PDB file of C-alpha atoms in Angstrom:
ATOM      1  CA  UNK A   1     -59.748 -35.379  19.274  1.00  0.00           C
ATOM      2  CA  UNK A   2     -59.867 -37.915  16.461  1.00  0.00           C
ATOM      3  CA  UNK A   3     -56.929 -38.060  14.084  1.00  0.00           C
ATOM      4  CA  UNK A   4     -57.455 -36.650  10.604  1.00  0.00           C
ATOM      5  CA  UNK A   5     -57.138 -39.027   7.634  1.00  0.00           C
ATOM      6  CA  UNK A   6     -53.938 -37.183   6.651  1.00  0.00           C
ATOM      7  CA  UNK A   7     -52.434 -37.643  10.121  1.00  0.00           C
ATOM      8  CA  UNK A   8     -53.201 -41.371  10.149  1.00  0.00           C
ATOM      9  CA  UNK A   9     -51.947 -41.887   6.599  1.00  0.00           C
ATOM     10  CA  UNK A  10     -48.605 -40.181   7.271  1.00  0.00           C
ATOM     11  CA  UNK A  11     -47.930 -42.091  10.500  1.00  0.00           C
ATOM     12  CA  UNK A  12     -48.841 -45.426   8.900  1.00  0.00           C
ATOM     13  CA  UNK A  13     -46.813 -44.624   5.766  1.00  0.00           C
ATOM     14  CA  UNK A  14     -43.648 -43.949   7.765  1.00  0.00           C
ATOM     15  CA  UNK A  15     -43.898 -47.404   9.338  1.00  0.00           C
ATOM     16  CA  UNK A  16     -44.783 -49.056   6.043  1.00  0.00           C
ATOM     17  CA  UNK A  17     -41.712 -47.546   4.356  1.00  0.00           C
ATOM     18  CA  UNK A  18     -39.353 -48.802   7.071  1.00  0.00           C
ATOM     19  CA  UNK A  19     -41.045 -52.204   7.129  1.00  0.00           C
ATOM     20  CA  UNK A  20     -40.742 -52.487   3.337  1.00  0.00           C
ATOM     21  CA  UNK A  21     -37.082 -51.412   3.431  1.00  0.00           C
ATOM     22  CA  UNK A  22     -36.364 -54.284   5.813  1.00  0.00           C
ATOM     23  CA  UNK A  23     -37.215 -56.636   2.915  1.00  0.00           C
ATOM     24  CA  UNK A  24     -33.724 -55.735   1.702  1.00  0.00           C
ATOM     25  CA  UNK A  25     -32.635 -58.152   4.494  1.00  0.00           C
ATOM     26  CA  UNK A  26     -30.048 -55.563   5.599  1.00  0.00           C
ATOM     27  CA  UNK A  27     -31.871 -55.204   8.924  1.00  0.00           C
ATOM     28  CA  UNK A  28     -34.881 -56.570  10.774  1.00  0.00           C
ATOM     29  CA  UNK A  29     -38.024 -54.619  11.621  1.00  0.00           C
ATOM     30  CA  UNK A  30     -40.498 -54.789  14.487  1.00  0.00           C
ATOM     31  CA  UNK A  31     -43.287 -52.264  14.994  1.00  0.00           C
ATOM     32  CA  UNK A  32     -43.388 -50.697  18.445  1.00  0.00           C
ATOM     33  CA  UNK A  33     -46.359 -49.932  20.639  1.00  0.00           C
ATOM     34  CA  UNK A  34     -47.996 -46.552  20.066  1.00  0.00           C
ATOM     35  CA  UNK A  35     -48.130 -45.039  23.526  1.00  0.00           C
ATOM     36  CA  UNK A  36     -46.240 -41.786  23.755  1.00  0.00           C
ATOM     37  CA  UNK A  37     -45.590 -41.473  20.029  1.00  0.00           C
ATOM     38  CA  UNK A  38     -47.669 -41.464  16.855  1.00  0.00           C
ATOM     39  CA  UNK A  39     -45.452 -44.244  15.497  1.00  0.00           C
ATOM     40  CA  UNK A  40     -42.403 -46.235  16.568  1.00  0.00           C
ATOM     41  CA  UNK A  41     -40.408 -49.243  15.468  1.00  0.00           C
ATOM     42  CA  UNK A  42     -37.281 -51.186  16.312  1.00  0.00           C
ATOM     43  CA  UNK A  43     -34.621 -51.825  13.673  1.00  0.00           C
ATOM     44  CA  UNK A  44     -32.448 -54.822  14.491  1.00  0.00           C
ATOM     45  CA  UNK A  45     -29.131 -56.284  13.390  1.00  0.00           C
ATOM     46  CA  UNK A  46     -26.534 -57.277  15.936  1.00  0.00           C
ATOM     47  CA  UNK A  47     -27.840 -54.139  17.670  1.00  0.00           C
ATOM     48  CA  UNK A  48     -31.281 -52.706  18.340  1.00  0.00           C
ATOM     49  CA  UNK A  49     -32.137 -49.125  17.382  1.00  0.00           C
ATOM     50  CA  UNK A  50     -35.506 -47.622  18.193  1.00  0.00           C
ATOM     51  CA  UNK A  51     -37.077 -45.015  15.916  1.00  0.00           C
ATOM     52  CA  UNK A  52     -39.999 -42.960  17.196  1.00  0.00           C
ATOM     53  CA  UNK A  53     -41.969 -40.198  15.561  1.00  0.00           C
ATOM     54  CA  UNK A  54     -44.727 -37.633  15.773  1.00  0.00           C
ATOM     55  CA  UNK A  55     -46.987 -36.327  13.013  1.00  0.00           C
ATOM     56  CA  UNK A  56     -48.171 -32.718  12.865  1.00  0.00           C
ATOM     57  CA  UNK A  57     -51.057 -31.921  10.563  1.00  0.00           C
ATOM     58  CA  UNK A  58     -54.044 -29.964  11.848  1.00  0.00           C
ATOM     59  CA  UNK A  59     -52.595 -27.837  14.606  1.00  0.00           C
ATOM     60  CA  UNK A  60     -50.180 -25.714  12.588  1.00  0.00           C
ATOM     61  CA  UNK A  61     -47.349 -24.620  14.876  1.00  0.00           C
ATOM     62  CA  UNK A  62     -49.209 -24.945  18.167  1.00  0.00           C
ATOM     63  CA  UNK A  63     -48.184 -28.522  18.960  1.00  0.00           C
ATOM     64  CA  UNK A  64     -44.534 -28.337  17.922  1.00  0.00           C
ATOM     65  CA  UNK A  65     -43.176 -27.518  21.390  1.00  0.00           C
ATOM     66  CA  UNK A  66     -44.936 -30.498  22.975  1.00  0.00           C
ATOM     67  CA  UNK A  67     -44.066 -32.873  20.115  1.00  0.00           C
ATOM     68  CA  UNK A  68     -40.351 -32.065  20.179  1.00  0.00           C
ATOM     69  CA  UNK A  69     -40.238 -32.174  23.957  1.00  0.00           C
ATOM     70  CA  UNK A  70     -41.787 -35.655  23.864  1.00  0.00           C
ATOM     71  CA  UNK A  71     -39.342 -36.828  21.184  1.00  0.00           C
ATOM     72  CA  UNK A  72     -36.079 -35.237  22.265  1.00  0.00           C
ATOM     73  CA  UNK A  73     -36.329 -36.018  25.966  1.00  0.00           C
ATOM     74  CA  UNK A  74     -36.615 -39.735  25.223  1.00  0.00           C
ATOM     75  CA  UNK A  75     -33.094 -41.066  25.753  1.00  0.00           C
ATOM     76  CA  UNK A  76     -33.555 -44.566  24.341  1.00  0.00           C
ATOM     77  CA  UNK A  77     -34.363 -43.710  20.721  1.00  0.00           C
ATOM     78  CA  UNK A  78     -31.756 -43.635  17.962  1.00  0.00           C
ATOM     79  CA  UNK A  79     -33.739 -41.268  15.747  1.00  0.00           C
ATOM     80  CA  UNK A  80     -36.608 -38.878  16.425  1.00  0.00           C
ATOM     81  CA  UNK A  81     -38.756 -38.456  13.322  1.00  0.00           C
ATOM     82  CA  UNK A  82     -41.081 -35.516  12.793  1.00  0.00           C
ATOM     83  CA  UNK A  83     -43.475 -35.492   9.846  1.00  0.00           C
ATOM     84  CA  UNK A  84     -45.142 -32.099   9.468  1.00  0.00           C
ATOM     85  CA  UNK A  85     -47.362 -30.057   7.190  1.00  0.00           C
ATOM     86  CA  UNK A  86     -45.310 -27.654   5.099  1.00  0.00           C
ATOM     87  CA  UNK A  87     -46.540 -24.235   6.236  1.00  0.00           C
ATOM     88  CA  UNK A  88     -44.577 -21.067   6.904  1.00  0.00           C
ATOM     89  CA  UNK A  89     -45.967 -20.818  10.435  1.00  0.00           C
ATOM     90  CA  UNK A  90     -44.886 -24.370  11.255  1.00  0.00           C
ATOM     91  CA  UNK A  91     -41.412 -23.918   9.782  1.00  0.00           C
ATOM     92  CA  UNK A  92     -40.904 -20.672  11.691  1.00  0.00           C
ATOM     93  CA  UNK A  93     -42.033 -22.203  14.977  1.00  0.00           C
ATOM     94  CA  UNK A  94     -39.872 -25.288  14.447  1.00  0.00           C
ATOM     95  CA  UNK A  95     -36.852 -23.055  13.845  1.00  0.00           C
ATOM     96  CA  UNK A  96     -37.523 -21.199  17.109  1.00  0.00           C
ATOM     97  CA  UNK A  97     -37.879 -24.381  19.145  1.00  0.00           C
ATOM     98  CA  UNK A  98     -34.836 -26.098  17.648  1.00  0.00           C
ATOM     99  CA  UNK A  99     -32.702 -23.036  18.358  1.00  0.00           C
ATOM    100  CA  UNK A 100     -33.546 -23.440  22.035  1.00  0.00           C
ATOM    101  CA  UNK A 101     -32.582 -27.117  21.921  1.00  0.00           C
ATOM    102  CA  UNK A 102     -29.389 -26.266  20.025  1.00  0.00           C
ATOM    103  CA  UNK A 103     -28.274 -24.285  23.072  1.00  0.00           C
ATOM    104  CA  UNK A 104     -29.500 -26.647  25.766  1.00  0.00           C
ATOM    105  CA  UNK A 105     -29.546 -30.188  24.258  1.00  0.00           C
ATOM    106  CA  UNK A 106     -27.403 -30.240  21.089  1.00  0.00           C
ATOM    107  CA  UNK A 107     -26.815 -33.980  21.387  1.00  0.00           C
ATOM    108  CA  UNK A 108     -30.522 -34.762  21.407  1.00  0.00           C
ATOM    109  CA  UNK A 109     -31.180 -32.424  18.497  1.00  0.00           C
ATOM    110  CA  UNK A 110     -28.732 -34.373  16.329  1.00  0.00           C
ATOM    111  CA  UNK A 111     -31.168 -37.303  16.462  1.00  0.00           C
ATOM    112  CA  UNK A 112     -34.009 -35.262  14.951  1.00  0.00           C
ATOM    113  CA  UNK A 113     -35.121 -35.908  11.356  1.00  0.00           C
ATOM    114  CA  UNK A 114     -37.818 -33.616   9.926  1.00  0.00           C
ATOM    115  CA  UNK A 115     -39.811 -34.500   6.809  1.00  0.00           C
ATOM    116  CA  UNK A 116     -42.134 -31.890   5.305  1.00  0.00           C
ATOM    117  CA  UNK A 117     -45.315 -32.844   3.482  1.00  0.00           C
ATOM    118  CA  UNK A 118     -47.065 -30.499   0.989  1.00  0.00           C
ATOM    119  CA  UNK A 119     -49.752 -28.456   2.747  1.00  0.00           C
ATOM    120  CA  UNK A 120     -52.384 -29.368   0.151  1.00  0.00           C
ATOM    121  CA  UNK A 121     -51.999 -33.124   0.728  1.00  0.00           C
ATOM    122  CA  UNK A 122     -55.412 -34.818   0.670  1.00  0.00           C
ATOM    123  CA  UNK A 123     -55.539 -38.375   2.050  1.00  0.00           C
ATOM    124  CA  UNK A 124     -58.789 -39.009   0.196  1.00  0.00           C
ATOM    125  CA  UNK A 125     -57.117 -38.432  -3.182  1.00  0.00           C
ATOM    126  CA  UNK A 126     -55.289 -41.454  -4.596  1.00  0.00           C
ATOM    127  CA  UNK A 127     -52.866 -39.409  -6.702  1.00  0.00           C
ATOM    128  CA  UNK A 128     -52.002 -37.264  -3.693  1.00  0.00           C
ATOM    129  CA  UNK A 129     -51.385 -40.362  -1.543  1.00  0.00           C
ATOM    130  CA  UNK A 130     -49.086 -41.849  -4.190  1.00  0.00           C
ATOM    131  CA  UNK A 131     -47.107 -38.619  -4.526  1.00  0.00           C
ATOM    132  CA  UNK A 132     -46.592 -38.244  -0.780  1.00  0.00           C
ATOM    133  CA  UNK A 133     -45.700 -41.918  -0.343  1.00  0.00           C
ATOM    134  CA  UNK A 134     -43.029 -41.626  -3.053  1.00  0.00           C
ATOM    135  CA  UNK A 135     -41.680 -38.418  -1.497  1.00  0.00           C
ATOM    136  CA  UNK A 136     -41.457 -39.899   1.989  1.00  0.00           C
ATOM    137  CA  UNK A 137     -39.953 -43.176   0.747  1.00  0.00           C
ATOM    138  CA  UNK A 138     -37.083 -41.347  -0.927  1.00  0.00           C
ATOM    139  CA  UNK A 139     -36.408 -39.022   2.001  1.00  0.00           C
ATOM    140  CA  UNK A 140     -36.857 -41.560   4.802  1.00  0.00           C
ATOM    141  CA  UNK A 141     -34.643 -44.118   3.076  1.00  0.00           C
ATOM    142  CA  UNK A 142     -31.917 -41.604   2.234  1.00  0.00           C
ATOM    143  CA  UNK A 143     -31.922 -39.392   5.335  1.00  0.00           C
ATOM    144  CA  UNK A 144     -32.987 -41.868   8.007  1.00  0.00           C
ATOM    145  CA  UNK A 145     -32.352 -45.494   7.132  1.00  0.00           C
ATOM    146  CA  UNK A 146     -28.936 -44.917   5.568  1.00  0.00           C
ATOM    147  CA  UNK A 147     -27.945 -42.966   8.674  1.00  0.00           C
ATOM    148  CA  UNK A 148     -29.392 -45.292  11.308  1.00  0.00           C
ATOM    149  CA  UNK A 149     -29.595 -48.803   9.867  1.00  0.00           C
ATOM    150  CA  UNK A 150     -26.532 -48.473   7.609  1.00  0.00           C
ATOM    151  CA  UNK A 151     -24.323 -46.420   9.892  1.00  0.00           C
ATOM    152  CA  UNK A 152     -24.176 -43.292   7.756  1.00  0.00           C
ATOM    153  CA  UNK A 153     -22.877 -45.089   4.664  1.00  0.00           C
ATOM    154  CA  UNK A 154     -22.562 -42.710   1.669  1.00  0.00           C
ATOM    155  CA  UNK A 155     -22.001 -43.076  -2.103  1.00  0.00           C
ATOM    156  CA  UNK A 156     -18.436 -41.656  -1.838  1.00  0.00           C
ATOM    157  CA  UNK A 157     -17.669 -44.270   0.858  1.00  0.00           C
ATOM    158  CA  UNK A 158     -18.758 -47.036  -1.509  1.00  0.00           C
ATOM    159  CA  UNK A 159     -16.778 -45.601  -4.429  1.00  0.00           C
ATOM    160  CA  UNK A 160     -13.590 -45.242  -2.367  1.00  0.00           C
ATOM    161  CA  UNK A 161     -13.996 -48.773  -1.042  1.00  0.00           C
ATOM    162  CA  UNK A 162     -14.490 -50.188  -4.542  1.00  0.00           C
ATOM    163  CA  UNK A 163     -11.486 -48.301  -5.937  1.00  0.00           C
ATOM    164  CA  UNK A 164      -8.969 -50.488  -4.092  1.00  0.00           C
ATOM    165  CA  UNK A 165      -6.572 -52.106  -6.570  1.00  0.00           C
ATOM    166  CA  UNK A 166      -6.435 -55.332  -4.575  1.00  0.00           C
ATOM    167  CA  UNK A 167      -9.716 -57.134  -5.379  1.00  0.00           C
ATOM    168  CA  UNK A 168     -11.178 -58.937  -2.398  1.00  0.00           C
ATOM    169  CA  UNK A 169      -8.581 -57.885   0.179  1.00  0.00           C
ATOM    170  CA  UNK A 170     -10.590 -55.044   1.825  1.00  0.00           C
ATOM    171  CA  UNK A 171     -13.479 -57.464   2.363  1.00  0.00           C
ATOM    172  CA  UNK A 172     -11.155 -60.087   3.786  1.00  0.00           C
ATOM    173  CA  UNK A 173      -9.761 -57.536   6.243  1.00  0.00           C
ATOM    174  CA  UNK A 174     -13.200 -56.356   7.367  1.00  0.00           C
ATOM    175  CA  UNK A 175     -14.418 -59.920   7.815  1.00  0.00           C
ATOM    176  CA  UNK A 176     -11.332 -60.932   9.805  1.00  0.00           C
ATOM    177  CA  UNK A 177     -11.459 -57.879  12.079  1.00  0.00           C
ATOM    178  CA  UNK A 178     -15.178 -58.385  12.734  1.00  0.00           C
ATOM    179  CA  UNK A 179     -14.685 -62.020  13.705  1.00  0.00           C
ATOM    180  CA  UNK A 180     -11.281 -62.039  15.413  1.00  0.00           C
ATOM    181  CA  UNK A 181     -10.302 -58.437  16.091  1.00  0.00           C
ATOM    182  CA  UNK A 182      -7.060 -56.766  15.069  1.00  0.00           C
ATOM    183  CA  UNK A 183      -3.843 -57.484  16.964  1.00  0.00           C
ATOM    184  CA  UNK A 184      -1.170 -56.013  14.702  1.00  0.00           C
ATOM    185  CA  UNK A 185      -0.286 -55.711  11.019  1.00  0.00           C
ATOM    186  CA  UNK A 186       2.164 -58.597  11.001  1.00  0.00           C
ATOM    187  CA  UNK A 187      -0.252 -61.004  12.706  1.00  0.00           C
ATOM    188  CA  UNK A 188      -3.117 -60.159  10.313  1.00  0.00           C
ATOM    189  CA  UNK A 189      -0.858 -60.355   7.246  1.00  0.00           C
ATOM    190  CA  UNK A 190       0.164 -63.855   8.280  1.00  0.00           C
ATOM    191  CA  UNK A 191      -3.412 -64.897   9.061  1.00  0.00           C
ATOM    192  CA  UNK A 192      -4.644 -63.695   5.666  1.00  0.00           C
ATOM    193  CA  UNK A 193      -1.492 -64.842   3.841  1.00  0.00           C
ATOM    194  CA  UNK A 194      -0.932 -61.443   2.209  1.00  0.00           C
ATOM    195  CA  UNK A 195       2.017 -59.094   1.776  1.00  0.00           C
ATOM    196  CA  UNK A 196       2.610 -56.983   4.898  1.00  0.00           C
ATOM    197  CA  UNK A 197       2.838 -53.647   3.071  1.00  0.00           C
ATOM    198  CA  UNK A 198      -0.357 -54.411   1.108  1.00  0.00           C
ATOM    199  CA  UNK A 199      -2.139 -55.265   4.358  1.00  0.00           C
ATOM    200  CA  UNK A 200      -0.992 -52.024   6.005  1.00  0.00           C
ATOM    201  CA  UNK A 201      -2.031 -49.920   3.026  1.00  0.00           C
ATOM    202  CA  UNK A 202      -5.520 -51.443   2.747  1.00  0.00           C
ATOM    203  CA  UNK A 203      -6.100 -51.281   6.499  1.00  0.00           C
ATOM    204  CA  UNK A 204      -5.203 -47.595   6.551  1.00  0.00           C
ATOM    205  CA  UNK A 205      -7.556 -46.997   3.601  1.00  0.00           C
ATOM    206  CA  UNK A 206     -10.414 -48.665   5.477  1.00  0.00           C
ATOM    207  CA  UNK A 207      -9.601 -46.516   8.511  1.00  0.00           C
ATOM    208  CA  UNK A 208      -9.637 -43.314   6.433  1.00  0.00           C
ATOM    209  CA  UNK A 209     -12.909 -44.253   4.714  1.00  0.00           C
ATOM    210  CA  UNK A 210     -14.449 -44.850   8.148  1.00  0.00           C
ATOM    211  CA  UNK A 211     -15.048 -48.599   7.908  1.00  0.00           C
ATOM    212  CA  UNK A 212     -12.528 -49.261  10.689  1.00  0.00           C
ATOM    213  CA  UNK A 213     -12.132 -47.297  13.901  1.00  0.00           C
ATOM    214  CA  UNK A 214      -9.371 -47.169  16.474  1.00  0.00           C
ATOM    215  CA  UNK A 215      -8.810 -45.607  19.876  1.00  0.00           C
ATOM    216  CA  UNK A 216      -5.588 -44.161  18.477  1.00  0.00           C
ATOM    217  CA  UNK A 217      -5.463 -41.536  15.678  1.00  0.00           C
ATOM    218  CA  UNK A 218      -2.523 -43.497  14.247  1.00  0.00           C
ATOM    219  CA  UNK A 219      -4.504 -46.741  14.176  1.00  0.00           C
ATOM    220  CA  UNK A 220      -3.591 -49.935  15.954  1.00  0.00           C
ATOM    221  CA  UNK A 221      -6.324 -51.962  17.636  1.00  0.00           C
ATOM    222  CA  UNK A 222      -9.013 -51.656  14.994  1.00  0.00           C
ATOM    223  CA  UNK A 223     -12.702 -52.542  15.107  1.00  0.00           C
ATOM    224  CA  UNK A 224     -15.339 -52.498  12.380  1.00  0.00           C
ATOM    225  CA  UNK A 225     -17.658 -49.465  12.426  1.00  0.00           C
ATOM    226  CA  UNK A 226     -21.402 -49.474  11.751  1.00  0.00           C
ATOM    227  CA  UNK A 227     -20.791 -48.318   8.185  1.00  0.00           C
ATOM    228  CA  UNK A 228     -18.126 -51.011   7.745  1.00  0.00           C
ATOM    229  CA  UNK A 229     -20.579 -53.648   8.920  1.00  0.00           C
ATOM    230  CA  UNK A 230     -23.184 -52.231   6.533  1.00  0.00           C
ATOM    231  CA  UNK A 231     -20.692 -52.549   3.665  1.00  0.00           C
ATOM    232  CA  UNK A 232     -20.113 -56.182   4.601  1.00  0.00           C
ATOM    233  CA  UNK A 233     -23.873 -56.803   4.670  1.00  0.00           C
ATOM    234  CA  UNK A 234     -24.373 -55.180   1.269  1.00  0.00           C
ATOM    235  CA  UNK A 235     -21.503 -57.155  -0.242  1.00  0.00           C
ATOM    236  CA  UNK A 236     -22.973 -60.348   1.166  1.00  0.00           C
ATOM    237  CA  UNK A 237     -26.269 -59.615  -0.610  1.00  0.00           C
ATOM    238  CA  UNK A 238     -24.318 -58.792  -3.803  1.00  0.00           C
ATOM    239  CA  UNK A 239     -22.705 -62.214  -3.469  1.00  0.00           C
ATOM    240  CA  UNK A 240     -26.234 -63.661  -3.357  1.00  0.00           C
ATOM    241  CA  UNK A 241     -26.936 -61.758  -6.579  1.00  0.00           C
ATOM    242  CA  UNK A 242     -23.867 -63.235  -8.269  1.00  0.00           C
ATOM    243  CA  UNK A 243     -24.999 -66.701  -7.162  1.00  0.00           C
ATOM    244  CA  UNK A 244     -28.490 -66.043  -8.553  1.00  0.00           C
ATOM    245  CA  UNK A 245     -30.296 -66.356  -5.213  1.00  0.00           C
ATOM    246  CA  UNK A 246     -30.898 -62.767  -4.089  1.00  0.00           C
ATOM    247  CA  UNK A 247     -34.650 -63.388  -4.152  1.00  0.00           C
ATOM    248  CA  UNK A 248     -37.429 -64.564  -6.405  1.00  0.00           C
ATOM    249  CA  UNK A 249     -36.097 -64.250  -9.938  1.00  0.00           C
ATOM    250  CA  UNK A 250     -32.828 -63.009  -8.357  1.00  0.00           C
ATOM    251  CA  UNK A 251     -34.580 -59.697  -7.614  1.00  0.00           C
ATOM    252  CA  UNK A 252     -35.032 -57.680  -4.434  1.00  0.00           C
ATOM    253  CA  UNK A 253     -36.615 -54.303  -5.161  1.00  0.00           C
ATOM    254  CA  UNK A 254     -36.020 -52.862  -1.694  1.00  0.00           C
ATOM    255  CA  UNK A 255     -32.352 -53.830  -1.681  1.00  0.00           C
ATOM    256  CA  UNK A 256     -32.019 -52.453  -5.205  1.00  0.00           C
ATOM    257  CA  UNK A 257     -33.556 -49.123  -4.135  1.00  0.00           C
ATOM    258  CA  UNK A 258     -31.097 -48.767  -1.248  1.00  0.00           C
ATOM    259  CA  UNK A 259     -28.191 -49.688  -3.516  1.00  0.00           C
ATOM    260  CA  UNK A 260     -29.215 -47.065  -6.086  1.00  0.00           C
ATOM    261  CA  UNK A 261     -29.131 -44.390  -3.378  1.00  0.00           C
ATOM    262  CA  UNK A 262     -25.543 -45.516  -2.703  1.00  0.00           C
ATOM    263  CA  UNK A 263     -24.596 -45.446  -6.392  1.00  0.00           C
ATOM    264  CA  UNK A 264     -24.563 -49.247  -6.722  1.00  0.00           C
ATOM    265  CA  UNK A 265     -26.305 -50.180  -9.988  1.00  0.00           C
ATOM    266  CA  UNK A 266     -25.698 -53.904  -9.664  1.00  0.00           C
ATOM    267  CA  UNK A 267     -28.467 -55.039 -12.113  1.00  0.00           C
ATOM    268  CA  UNK A 268     -26.435 -53.312 -14.855  1.00  0.00           C
ATOM    269  CA  UNK A 269     -23.674 -55.904 -14.344  1.00  0.00           C
ATOM    270  CA  UNK A 270     -24.757 -59.393 -15.468  1.00  0.00           C
ATOM    271  CA  UNK A 271     -23.932 -62.049 -12.887  1.00  0.00           C
ATOM    272  CA  UNK A 272     -22.068 -63.846 -15.680  1.00  0.00           C
ATOM    273  CA  UNK A 273     -19.768 -60.862 -16.340  1.00  0.00           C
ATOM    274  CA  UNK A 274     -15.993 -61.485 -16.046  1.00  0.00           C
ATOM    275  CA  UNK A 275     -15.071 -60.315 -12.540  1.00  0.00           C
ATOM    276  CA  UNK A 276     -12.230 -62.434 -11.171  1.00  0.00           C
ATOM    277  CA  UNK A 277      -8.603 -61.366 -11.384  1.00  0.00           C
ATOM    278  CA  UNK A 278      -7.210 -62.815 -14.613  1.00  0.00           C
ATOM    279  CA  UNK A 279     -10.568 -62.865 -16.388  1.00  0.00           C
ATOM    280  CA  UNK A 280     -10.543 -61.141 -19.759  1.00  0.00           C
ATOM    281  CA  UNK A 281     -12.964 -58.273 -20.320  1.00  0.00           C
ATOM    282  CA  UNK A 282     -13.192 -57.024 -16.736  1.00  0.00           C
ATOM    283  CA  UNK A 283     -14.608 -53.502 -16.404  1.00  0.00           C
ATOM    284  CA  UNK A 284     -12.186 -51.452 -14.292  1.00  0.00           C
ATOM    285  CA  UNK A 285     -13.907 -48.103 -14.869  1.00  0.00           C
ATOM    286  CA  UNK A 286     -17.391 -48.663 -13.449  1.00  0.00           C
ATOM    287  CA  UNK A 287     -17.475 -48.400  -9.589  1.00  0.00           C
ATOM    288  CA  UNK A 288     -20.272 -50.978  -9.423  1.00  0.00           C
ATOM    289  CA  UNK A 289     -18.274 -53.440 -11.521  1.00  0.00           C
ATOM    290  CA  UNK A 290     -15.266 -52.850  -9.269  1.00  0.00           C
ATOM    291  CA  UNK A 291     -17.368 -53.500  -6.161  1.00  0.00           C
ATOM    292  CA  UNK A 292     -18.723 -56.728  -7.617  1.00  0.00           C
ATOM    293  CA  UNK A 293     -15.155 -57.681  -8.525  1.00  0.00           C
ATOM    294  CA  UNK A 294     -14.233 -57.398  -4.828  1.00  0.00           C
ATOM    295  CA  UNK A 295     -17.200 -59.594  -3.919  1.00  0.00           C
ATOM    296  CA  UNK A 296     -16.471 -62.215  -6.573  1.00  0.00           C
ATOM    297  CA  UNK A 297     -12.759 -62.397  -5.745  1.00  0.00           C
ATOM    298  CA  UNK A 298     -13.308 -62.616  -1.985  1.00  0.00           C
ATOM    299  CA  UNK A 299     -15.903 -65.327  -2.593  1.00  0.00           C
ATOM    300  CA  UNK A 300     -13.482 -67.261  -4.787  1.00  0.00           C
ATOM    301  CA  UNK A 301     -10.700 -66.902  -2.200  1.00  0.00           C
ATOM    302  CA  UNK A 302     -13.006 -68.408   0.454  1.00  0.00           C
ATOM    303  CA  UNK A 303     -11.652 -66.251   3.269  1.00  0.00           C
ATOM    304  CA  UNK A 304     -14.711 -64.105   4.096  1.00  0.00           C
ATOM    305  CA  UNK A 305     -17.409 -65.033   6.583  1.00  0.00           C
ATOM    306  CA  UNK A 306     -20.417 -63.605   4.768  1.00  0.00           C
ATOM    307  CA  UNK A 307     -23.118 -62.127   7.029  1.00  0.00           C
ATOM    308  CA  UNK A 308     -26.458 -63.884   6.859  1.00  0.00           C
ATOM    309  CA  UNK A 309     -29.563 -61.898   5.838  1.00  0.00           C
ATOM    310  CA  UNK A 310     -31.406 -60.090   8.622  1.00  0.00           C
ATOM    311  CA  UNK A 311     -35.116 -60.805   8.894  1.00  0.00           C
ATOM    312  CA  UNK A 312     -37.899 -59.213  10.891  1.00  0.00           C
ATOM    313  CA  UNK A 313     -38.384 -60.609  14.375  1.00  0.00           C
ATOM    314  CA  UNK A 314     -42.045 -61.566  14.981  1.00  0.00           C
ATOM    315  CA  UNK A 315     -43.896 -59.357  17.431  1.00  0.00           C
ATOM    316  CA  UNK A 316     -45.355 -60.851  20.602  1.00  0.00           C
ATOM    317  CA  UNK A 317     -48.867 -60.449  19.175  1.00  0.00           C
ATOM    318  CA  UNK A 318     -47.897 -62.392  16.016  1.00  0.00           C
ATOM    319  CA  UNK A 319     -46.389 -65.180  18.120  1.00  0.00           C
ATOM    320  CA  UNK A 320     -49.468 -65.457  20.336  1.00  0.00           C
ATOM    321  CA  UNK A 321     -51.748 -65.483  17.277  1.00  0.00           C
ATOM    322  CA  UNK A 322     -49.785 -68.286  15.652  1.00  0.00           C
ATOM    323  CA  UNK A 323     -50.073 -70.324  18.824  1.00  0.00           C
TER     324      UNK A 323
END
């Protein structure tokens, strides 16, 4: 049976949103082959996370069992996306099926992300297409990309990170741990040339926020978490902003959209604003200004290895075409 225009539009839109979000340079994007799924892609950083999805439009609740079975039994995907028509029958059937999986495969169910589309969506109507695209962009970015590509980073995480009273030091710690690991407090304090008690305090804060993890509840041998790496990546792009080379005209709309979802309104802070310790007129009330202060100070200290932007990896078809 041929796909409906609505079915095709929704599947293509999901991929387009994730592809566009990769322009933030926070992760790379490669579209996957459509074999078992209606759409799939691979998000890449120093890891590779596959996202696959199914679209339900014409068949009401009849195809939900098969769709979820196809999605949730696939072990190699990081997130299973389901885009469905918002109807009471479909919602009721989805609830029944997910209850079964909650008892038998709770781990797999945690990977499921469901996005509902208004039942009266008409793919032939331009206004309707725009409305649904906007709806899906907001939900997919917030509920999928922040969870998968940015390790579950949240606005409170960003605010707590920015609230440190030692500008630049949390970034220096994250960068050092990512590159060289964490042996002990005294060793790291000496390597970073900082006070031992300050180093211990900031390290414990990063552990509590969730940017560092440890095999021991009391800390010790720390490593940087996915959300900690995401914070480093975001701060590296904010450094680009302060240097005036974030993108054409120092703008990157996709990065800006992701930052807004995290409460980072960096365009509101001019790149010429006083940010370094000792500068007069620093804003110590605005979380975004505080975050940029960390970036500016760490950049001035020269002790952070700033992550390079992530770009999409060409698909095999693109490579063969170019040849």
